[in-house]
Amino acid sequence: MTAVRRLRLAEALAAVTVLAMLLGWADEPESVRGLQDSEGQLVLLTSVVAIVLVRLGNRAAWIAAGFATAVSWRAIVQLGGDAGWGLRLAVLTATAATATLVWHMVAEVRENAPD
């Protein structure tokens, strides 16, 4: 996979994480949406920061994506089996975005390594 495709994939995954914040975080009728919770706002903000850093070509984008991943994993562990689709989707896409950005960083270092 080329570098451009890896970056676009990571951007798309981070964008889906942002959109997942509009969904419920628990399987209850009156569940809190991601934007209504402080952790959801943090995931939203760090995902947007990751998208901006990818656009700027900064390698540190994986840190922002990793932070969104850590916050969403923490939230899903706290809720246990009551996690809603929004939180499940956020965990999946944030984890994939972080893995893609780390993969891109390692591949870029290998491409630029002296022979």
XYZ file of N, CA and C in Angstrom:
345
model
N 0.850 -1.165 0.000
C 0.000 0.000 0.000
C 0.902 1.236 0.000
N 0.556 2.200 -0.817
C 1.378 3.401 -0.914
C 1.164 4.303 0.294
N 2.089 5.234 0.455
C 2.019 6.147 1.601
C 0.756 6.995 1.564
N 0.378 7.438 0.389
C -0.817 8.283 0.268
C -2.063 7.505 0.664
N -2.146 6.259 0.256
C -3.318 5.443 0.604
C -3.385 5.167 2.103
N -2.229 4.931 2.719
C -2.219 4.719 4.172
C -2.724 5.957 4.904
N -2.279 7.126 4.464
C -2.707 8.360 5.118
C -4.192 8.626 4.903
N -4.683 8.385 3.693
C -6.114 8.611 3.422
C -6.977 7.626 4.205
N -6.509 6.391 4.336
C -7.234 5.406 5.132
C -7.298 5.840 6.595
N -6.182 6.315 7.119
C -6.160 6.783 8.510
C -7.083 7.982 8.695
N -7.101 8.886 7.725
C -8.011 10.036 7.792
C -9.463 9.592 7.794
N -9.787 8.662 6.912
C -11.172 8.180 6.827
C -11.588 7.489 8.124
N -10.703 6.704 8.698
C -11.014 6.031 9.961
C -11.207 7.037 11.095
N -10.379 8.068 11.126
C -10.543 9.103 12.154
C -11.846 9.872 11.942
N -12.226 10.085 10.685
C -13.489 10.773 10.400
C -14.685 9.930 10.846
N -14.609 8.624 10.664
C -15.686 7.747 11.134
C -15.746 7.770 12.662
N -14.594 7.881 13.309
C -14.573 8.009 14.768
C -15.302 9.276 15.203
N -15.079 10.364 14.476
C -15.778 11.620 14.773
C -17.280 11.432 14.604
N -17.684 10.793 13.524
C -19.112 10.574 13.286
C -19.728 9.625 14.314
N -18.937 8.708 14.840
C -19.448 7.772 15.850
C -19.827 8.485 17.140
N -19.302 9.676 17.338
C -19.649 10.431 18.542
C -21.092 10.930 18.510
N -21.741 10.840 17.368
C -23.149 11.229 17.258
C -24.082 10.098 17.672
N -23.540 8.904 17.838
C -24.339 7.740 18.224
C -24.302 7.548 19.734
N -25.177 6.693 20.234
C -25.256 6.437 21.668
C -24.074 5.648 22.188
N -23.757 5.865 23.454
C -22.633 5.173 24.074
C -23.064 4.015 24.945
N -24.353 3.845 25.129
C -24.841 2.737 25.953
C -26.094 2.159 25.306
N -26.405 0.911 25.625
C -27.575 0.235 25.058
C -28.829 0.487 25.891
N -29.024 1.688 26.311
C -30.204 2.058 27.082
C -31.052 3.010 26.246
N -32.369 3.050 26.487
C -33.229 3.935 25.694
C -32.833 5.411 25.790
N -32.425 5.839 26.955
C -32.044 7.237 27.135
C -30.534 7.351 27.325
N -29.794 6.717 26.449
C -28.342 6.699 26.596
C -27.734 8.040 26.196
N -26.594 8.288 26.753
C -25.851 9.509 26.456
C -25.138 9.331 25.130
N -25.231 10.338 24.288
C -24.475 10.312 23.036
C -23.037 10.711 23.341
N -22.142 10.380 22.435
C -20.736 10.674 22.659
C -20.444 12.139 22.883
N -21.161 13.020 22.186
C -20.923 14.451 22.328
C -21.403 14.998 23.663
N -22.285 14.305 24.329
C -22.819 14.771 25.603
C -21.946 14.372 26.784
N -20.952 13.562 26.549
C -20.070 13.073 27.596
C -18.698 13.720 27.423
N -18.027 14.020 28.509
C -16.718 14.674 28.403
C -15.696 13.775 27.704
N -15.773 12.466 27.931
C -14.853 11.557 27.246
C -15.144 11.523 25.749
N -16.416 11.589 25.381
C -16.780 11.630 23.972
C -16.288 12.894 23.292
N -16.356 14.010 23.994
C -15.840 15.261 23.448
C -14.334 15.187 23.263
N -13.660 14.517 24.194
C -12.212 14.354 24.088
C -11.840 13.465 22.900
N -12.588 12.396 22.689
C -12.354 11.528 21.530
C -12.594 12.310 20.242
N -13.657 13.096 20.210
C -13.963 13.912 19.037
C -12.832 14.893 18.754
N -12.391 15.605 19.773
C -11.344 16.607 19.605
C -10.029 15.981 19.150
N -9.620 14.897 19.786
C -8.344 14.286 19.410
C -8.413 13.632 18.029
N -9.575 13.164 17.629
C -9.716 12.611 16.277
C -9.610 13.713 15.230
N -10.205 14.860 15.510
C -10.089 15.997 14.588
C -8.638 16.474 14.525
N -7.960 16.515 15.667
C -6.545 16.898 15.690
C -5.717 15.905 14.876
N -6.023 14.625 14.976
C -5.304 13.615 14.188
C -5.507 13.847 12.695
N -6.736 14.174 12.293
C -7.003 14.447 10.876
C -6.201 15.651 10.410
N -6.182 16.708 11.218
C -5.439 17.923 10.850
C -3.946 17.627 10.759
N -3.411 16.865 11.708
C -1.985 16.539 11.677
C -1.629 15.667 10.476
N -2.517 14.767 10.091
C -2.277 13.961 8.888
C -2.244 14.871 7.671
N -3.188 15.803 7.605
C -3.226 16.744 6.479
C -1.971 17.601 6.413
N -1.428 17.962 7.575
C -0.216 18.777 7.615
C 1.048 17.954 7.384
N 0.905 16.639 7.367
C 2.050 15.766 7.135
C 2.909 15.552 8.366
N 2.356 15.744 9.534
C 3.096 15.592 10.775
C 3.036 14.137 11.238
N 4.183 13.571 11.563
C 4.227 12.177 12.015
C 3.583 11.982 13.376
N 3.425 13.047 14.126
C 2.851 12.943 15.471
C 1.346 12.693 15.453
N 0.754 12.540 14.286
C -0.687 12.279 14.199
C -1.051 10.983 14.908
N -0.129 10.031 14.948
C -0.439 8.766 15.608
C -0.627 8.957 17.110
N -0.015 9.982 17.687
C -0.182 10.232 19.119
C -1.608 10.681 19.412
N -2.131 11.581 18.585
C -3.514 12.044 18.766
C -4.494 10.894 18.551
N -4.261 10.106 17.505
C -5.143 8.962 17.251
C -5.037 7.936 18.380
N -3.845 7.743 18.890
C -3.655 6.817 20.007
C -4.336 7.290 21.279
N -4.344 8.594 21.489
C -5.034 9.129 22.663
C -6.536 8.912 22.548
N -7.089 9.133 21.343
C -8.517 8.864 21.122
C -8.817 7.383 21.343
N -7.910 6.531 20.919
C -8.071 5.089 21.125
C -8.079 4.745 22.610
N -7.138 5.309 23.349
C -7.047 5.017 24.783
C -8.291 5.483 25.536
N -8.782 6.668 25.200
C -9.964 7.193 25.887
C -11.190 6.349 25.563
N -11.340 5.957 24.303
C -12.512 5.159 23.938
C -12.437 3.748 24.533
N -11.242 3.150 24.586
C -11.100 1.838 25.226
C -11.411 1.929 26.718
N -10.976 3.009 27.342
C -11.265 3.193 28.772
C -12.767 3.286 29.002
N -13.456 4.008 28.131
C -14.909 4.160 28.277
C -15.629 2.829 28.077
N -15.177 2.036 27.109
C -15.856 0.762 26.857
C -15.593 -0.233 27.992
N -14.423 -0.168 28.610
C -14.136 -1.050 29.744
C -14.986 -0.656 30.949
N -15.174 0.643 31.147
C -16.002 1.098 32.270
C -17.458 0.692 32.104
N -17.973 0.756 30.871
C -19.369 0.394 30.638
C -19.586 -1.113 30.628
N -18.573 -1.863 30.312
C -18.702 -3.321 30.257
C -19.554 -3.755 29.084
N -20.550 -4.582 29.338
C -21.397 -5.109 28.272
C -22.486 -4.167 27.815
N -22.595 -2.994 28.436
C -23.648 -2.051 28.073
C -23.218 -1.043 27.019
N -22.095 -1.247 26.377
C -21.601 -0.280 25.397
C -22.500 -0.261 24.168
N -22.797 0.939 23.698
C -23.645 1.101 22.521
C -22.839 1.073 21.235
N -23.548 1.219 20.113
C -22.895 1.149 18.807
C -21.910 2.281 18.585
N -22.199 3.451 19.109
C -21.291 4.582 18.926
C -19.933 4.331 19.543
N -19.942 3.823 20.755
C -18.681 3.550 21.440
C -17.949 2.374 20.806
N -18.683 1.342 20.429
C -18.046 0.194 19.765
C -17.401 0.607 18.445
N -18.107 1.427 17.679
C -17.572 1.908 16.406
C -16.367 2.812 16.630
N -16.428 3.657 17.658
C -15.306 4.545 17.964
C -14.062 3.751 18.345
N -14.233 2.714 19.152
C -13.093 1.882 19.550
C -12.474 1.208 18.330
N -13.308 0.644 17.492
C -12.818 -0.060 16.306
C -12.073 0.876 15.357
N -12.676 2.002 15.021
C -12.065 2.896 14.032
C -10.864 3.648 14.596
N -10.914 4.034 15.862
C -9.766 4.726 16.454
C -8.565 3.785 16.553
N -8.813 2.537 16.910
C -7.728 1.555 16.977
C -7.132 1.312 15.594
N -7.985 1.185 14.594
C -7.500 0.969 13.226
C -6.742 2.190 12.709
N -7.209 3.389 13.033
C -6.511 4.607 12.602
C -5.130 4.687 13.241
N -5.046 4.363 14.515
C -3.750 4.382 15.198
C -2.800 3.353 14.591
N -3.292 2.154 14.355
C -2.452 1.111 13.756
C -1.985 1.518 12.360
N -2.864 2.133 11.585
C -2.496 2.570 10.238
C -1.438 3.664 10.286
N -1.575 4.606 11.209
C -0.597 5.692 11.306
C 0.757 5.197 11.811
N 0.757 4.244 12.731
C 2.029 3.671 13.188
C 2.672 2.878 12.058
N 1.870 2.139 11.306
C 2.367 1.397 10.146
C 2.988 2.360 9.141
N 2.317 3.474 8.892
C 2.834 4.473 7.953
C 4.162 5.046 8.451
N 4.246 5.334 9.731
C 5.465 5.907 10.280
C 6.636 4.932 10.144
N 6.412 3.670 10.466
C 7.478 2.670 10.361
C 7.873 2.460 8.902
N 6.888 2.401 8.008
C 7.184 2.217 6.585
C 7.954 3.403 6.023
N 7.619 4.597 6.472
C 8.307 5.792 5.993
C 9.755 5.826 6.478
N 9.991 5.390 7.697
C 11.353 5.340 8.224
C 12.170 4.307 7.454
N 11.567 3.164 7.151
C 12.283 2.129 6.390
C 12.607 2.588 4.972
N 11.693 3.339 4.350
C 11.937 3.829 2.990
C 13.088 4.821 2.955
N 13.244 5.604 4.009
C 14.276 6.637 4.048
C 15.567 6.174 4.712
N 15.637 4.918 5.087
C 16.834 4.400 5.750
C 17.981 4.282 4.749
N 19.185 4.615 5.187
C 20.334 4.453 4.283
C 20.638 2.974 4.067
N 21.129 2.667 2.908
C 21.433 1.264 2.574
C 22.701 0.771 3.172
